[in-house]
Amino acid sequence: MFGTFGGPRLLLRRLREVMLEPVSPQARLDKIVVHIAASMVAEVCSVYVLRADGILELYATEGLNREAVHLTTLRKGEGLVGLIAETAEPLSLADAQLHPTFSYHPETGEEIYSSFLGVPILRGGNTLGVLVVQNKARRTYPEEEVEALQTTAMLLAEMIASGEIQSLALPGKDIALGRPVTLKGTPIADGVGLGHVVLHEPRIIVKQLVADDIRRENQRLDDAIDAMRHSLDLLIESRNVGAGEHRDVLETFRLFAHDRGWLRRLREAVATGLTAEAAVERVQNDTRAKLQRQTNPYLRERLHDLDDLANRLLHQLTGLEFVAAHENLANNSIIIARSMGPAALLEYDRSKIRGLVLEETGELSHVAIVARALGIAGVGNVANIVDLAEPGDAIIVDGVLGDVHLRPPPDIERSYAEKARLRARKQAQYQKLHGVPPVTKNGIEIGLHMNAGMLVDLQHIEETGAASVGLFRTEFQFMLAPRLPKMSEQESFYRAVLDAAGSKPITFRTLDIGSDKVLPYLEKIEEENPALGWRAIRIGLDRPGLLRSQLRALLRAGSGRDLRIMFPMVATVEEFETAKSLVGSELIHLRDHGRPPPANISLGVMIEVPAILWQLDEICKRASFLSVGSNDLVQFIFAADRENKRVAARFDPLSVPVLQALKLIADKARSHATPLALCGEIAGRPLEAMVLLAIGYRELSMAAASIGPVKAMVLATDLKETEDYVLSLLEEAGAGQSLRDTLRKFARAKNIPV
Ligand code: PEP
Ligand code: MG
């Protein structure tokens, strides 16, 4: 029931005029509520703005007592206005006072009004305030009036976002937009980053909200929808997408692009007088608000699809060329995205990125692996960050605790700046050790090697002064690729890795997939206990085609050079023998094809399955070298899943059972003169590494960032003294408890930095 002013379109036009008038912000807001009330034949129209402290404050009213402006406040969830702010959904009631959440504020004089219609003021899915109309008579607000009020709320959202309304805030009562927020996520890559927000997919800001010609806007909307559907069809056909998940995703998109409900809502929004792009944004706001409250993962996914579609439509409508965020990147950039593939992250200039924040991704995701390799602090699973962050906002990423501080207050910023400085200072100290050989105080040289899995890792070999790559995890190439890499692709990758390492050796580990390392394009096998299941060399031997093509690629890439290959998860001598015979067959194949073989081939065994501890004599005789995979070995010794946070921290590698097992391996290897290294995480922790030296290890392979701290430990250690201490401690302490505290005390007393 629109009054003498006519329908919502006329109202929008009036409001646009008001927006352009040279009046004060309060006067403008006062005029707006008068226009809305008159247009909707309501006795009351009020605007509540959400403050930074989470309180809703009355900012303007027509119909209620004017004295209540800037005086009446409500908490989120309190009263009908608070309820709308909390749910981000419109509320229409013929008899408001009967509603259980109705709360009465005498200063407003609103007791005489029966009917109530309120809508959230939304921007990017965030609630900035609430817009309300009220009537004395009992009445039901028809759907088109709800729509019209929502559209009007968009104009107010722009006014709030433009900063104009901020100037009306009472001292210390800042409005919510732009307030500091701390968000919790999952740490995905170690480190602390301070910088400014860069949105991976730049948002389109719709400038023209009010339409001049509705027919034209309808046409533009139809054309854009057609073009978008067409481009989706093309995408599905041209990519030649086969069956499987990727096709499913695109098909779902196509389905949504024809979704009647969605299209109807877009048309209705245009009918209220919005431009086509503003209509898309309106509907997108609703979708986002629903998305934020949705806990059902399936529905969340569907709503996400709608959100993505709206983005495509906005690009189509504005004709804006998509300028990739990685171009013109500023220094100290923190990249923010809903989700991201590993390749997209690699497109950025590493030297300018300080951090990465993602709405969706876990510690084991591929992009997390890349972030860690690049040394970028990262936090994943941060709900809503894309909508909360504005490009250029100050932001701090704490990849240790999993915290993200958006627009941090000065004290937080200061304390983090200090943390970052400390880290940098330590890094600089380690840098100074670069040319210093890792020799203990009593003159024993220790081999410090690096673990790697990607080409980008190889840059660290020079930076850190690592002696070699002691573990090259070949599965990363497979995990990052969209499909199974061809033999020729593997070959050129291994060649590039060998080239990048120059004269330093690389120990390639054959595919270690299965368990937590899943290849998205291979059929997923459900297993009760994947860590104890079909993985690593077990797959390699059961499906020799896969392992043979990898060995062929390695042998070809290693032509004329020294080639080192090791096999993961070997449980019996026979498994190693079978693997060796596959290498033999591939060598014959190589010769038959007239290709020169590697100058020298070393075949090693990873010691990570406890059963192999009772076959060490046989293994030592047959293997060119051993490398202990302590991550797996420890989880199997304690029967405690390394990925399960509840049990992973329960048992300590620095305890007698593990140290005795590790010592047994070292003793056997020495007696057979078989070269031995250790490449699990403990090699990179100074205290653990100190103990490893004491029980006989001389070669340690670790993450590049650990080489500095471990070298500092080596330089400060008198190995004779440490060995005596640790060995006698091991003899005395018969039980399974942790020796960590005792060992740390020893290290401190001896000034060993651990
Ligand atoms: C290990 O198990 O210790 C190891 C180095 O291999 P990964 O962590 O890849 O299983
Ligand atoms: Mg392992």
PDB file of N, CA and C and ligand atoms in Angstrom, residues 471 473 475 509 512 517 535 606 608 628-632 642 679-680, ligand 1:
ATOM      1  N   LEU A 471      65.357 -35.479   1.702  1.00  0.00           N
ATOM      2  CA  LEU A 471      64.049 -36.103   1.435  1.00  0.00           C
ATOM      3  C   LEU A 471      63.323 -35.226   0.437  1.00  0.00           C
ATOM      4  N   ARG A 473      59.894 -35.194  -1.358  1.00  0.00           N
ATOM      5  CA  ARG A 473      58.586 -35.877  -1.336  1.00  0.00           C
ATOM      6  C   ARG A 473      57.946 -35.762  -2.721  1.00  0.00           C
ATOM      7  N   GLU A 475      55.399 -36.995  -3.968  1.00  0.00           N
ATOM      8  CA  GLU A 475      53.927 -36.995  -4.078  1.00  0.00           C
ATOM      9  C   GLU A 475      53.349 -35.583  -4.248  1.00  0.00           C
ATOM     10  N   ARG A 509      62.193 -39.616  -2.849  1.00  0.00           N
ATOM     11  CA  ARG A 509      61.406 -40.695  -2.258  1.00  0.00           C
ATOM     12  C   ARG A 509      60.285 -41.043  -3.226  1.00  0.00           C
ATOM     13  N   ASP A 512      54.545 -41.474  -1.966  1.00  0.00           N
ATOM     14  CA  ASP A 512      54.032 -41.876  -0.656  1.00  0.00           C
ATOM     15  C   ASP A 512      52.593 -41.379  -0.560  1.00  0.00           C
ATOM     16  N   LYS A 517      47.470 -38.502   2.434  1.00  0.00           N
ATOM     17  CA  LYS A 517      47.835 -37.887   1.150  1.00  0.00           C
ATOM     18  C   LYS A 517      46.967 -38.469   0.034  1.00  0.00           C
ATOM     19  N   ARG A 535      48.978 -47.933   1.269  1.00  0.00           N
ATOM     20  CA  ARG A 535      49.669 -46.667   1.060  1.00  0.00           C
ATOM     21  C   ARG A 535      51.120 -46.915   0.649  1.00  0.00           C
ATOM     22  N   MET A 606      63.410 -46.347   3.708  1.00  0.00           N
ATOM     23  CA  MET A 606      62.972 -45.532   4.840  1.00  0.00           C
ATOM     24  C   MET A 606      62.623 -46.464   5.986  1.00  0.00           C
ATOM     25  N   GLU A 608      60.513 -46.736   8.843  1.00  0.00           N
ATOM     26  CA  GLU A 608      59.371 -46.094   9.503  1.00  0.00           C
ATOM     27  C   GLU A 608      58.285 -47.082   9.918  1.00  0.00           C
ATOM     28  N   VAL A 628      65.563 -42.616   8.446  1.00  0.00           N
ATOM     29  CA  VAL A 628      64.488 -42.888   9.403  1.00  0.00           C
ATOM     30  C   VAL A 628      63.361 -41.874   9.216  1.00  0.00           C
ATOM     31  N   GLY A 629      62.161 -42.401   8.960  1.00  0.00           N
ATOM     32  CA  GLY A 629      60.968 -41.545   8.897  1.00  0.00           C
ATOM     33  C   GLY A 629      60.339 -41.551  10.273  1.00  0.00           C
ATOM     34  N   SER A 630      60.839 -40.662  11.125  1.00  0.00           N
ATOM     35  CA  SER A 630      60.413 -40.745  12.533  1.00  0.00           C
ATOM     36  C   SER A 630      58.952 -40.342  12.722  1.00  0.00           C
ATOM     37  N   ASN A 631      58.397 -39.543  11.796  1.00  0.00           N
ATOM     38  CA  ASN A 631      56.980 -39.162  11.969  1.00  0.00           C
ATOM     39  C   ASN A 631      56.119 -40.418  12.010  1.00  0.00           C
ATOM     40  N   ASP A 632      56.355 -41.289  11.052  1.00  0.00           N
ATOM     41  CA  ASP A 632      55.572 -42.522  11.025  1.00  0.00           C
ATOM     42  C   ASP A 632      56.049 -43.506  12.082  1.00  0.00           C
ATOM     43  N   ARG A 642      49.364 -39.662  14.150  1.00  0.00           N
ATOM     44  CA  ARG A 642      50.090 -38.378  14.146  1.00  0.00           C
ATOM     45  C   ARG A 642      49.197 -37.208  13.768  1.00  0.00           C
ATOM     46  N   CYS A 679      64.924 -38.151   8.697  1.00  0.00           N
ATOM     47  CA  CYS A 679      64.292 -37.042   7.969  1.00  0.00           C
ATOM     48  C   CYS A 679      62.898 -36.683   8.489  1.00  0.00           C
ATOM     49  N   GLY A 680      62.531 -37.137   9.688  1.00  0.00           N
ATOM     50  CA  GLY A 680      61.242 -36.745  10.272  1.00  0.00           C
ATOM     51  C   GLY A 680      61.336 -35.383  10.943  1.00  0.00           C
TER      52      GLY A 680
HETATM   53  C1  PEP B   1      58.253 -39.573   8.165  1.00  0.00           C
HETATM   54  O1  PEP B   1      57.348 -40.390   8.226  1.00  0.00           O
HETATM   55  O2  PEP B   1      58.959 -39.249   9.132  1.00  0.00           O
HETATM   56  C2  PEP B   1      58.573 -38.890   6.898  1.00  0.00           C
HETATM   57  C3  PEP B   1      59.653 -38.173   6.767  1.00  0.00           C
HETATM   58  O3  PEP B   1      57.698 -38.996   5.874  1.00  0.00           O
HETATM   59  P1  PEP B   1      56.261 -38.322   5.819  1.00  0.00           P
HETATM   60  O4  PEP B   1      56.190 -37.301   6.898  1.00  0.00           O
HETATM   61  O5  PEP B   1      56.136 -37.749   4.450  1.00  0.00           O
HETATM   62  O6  PEP B   1      55.358 -39.485   6.058  1.00  0.00           O
END
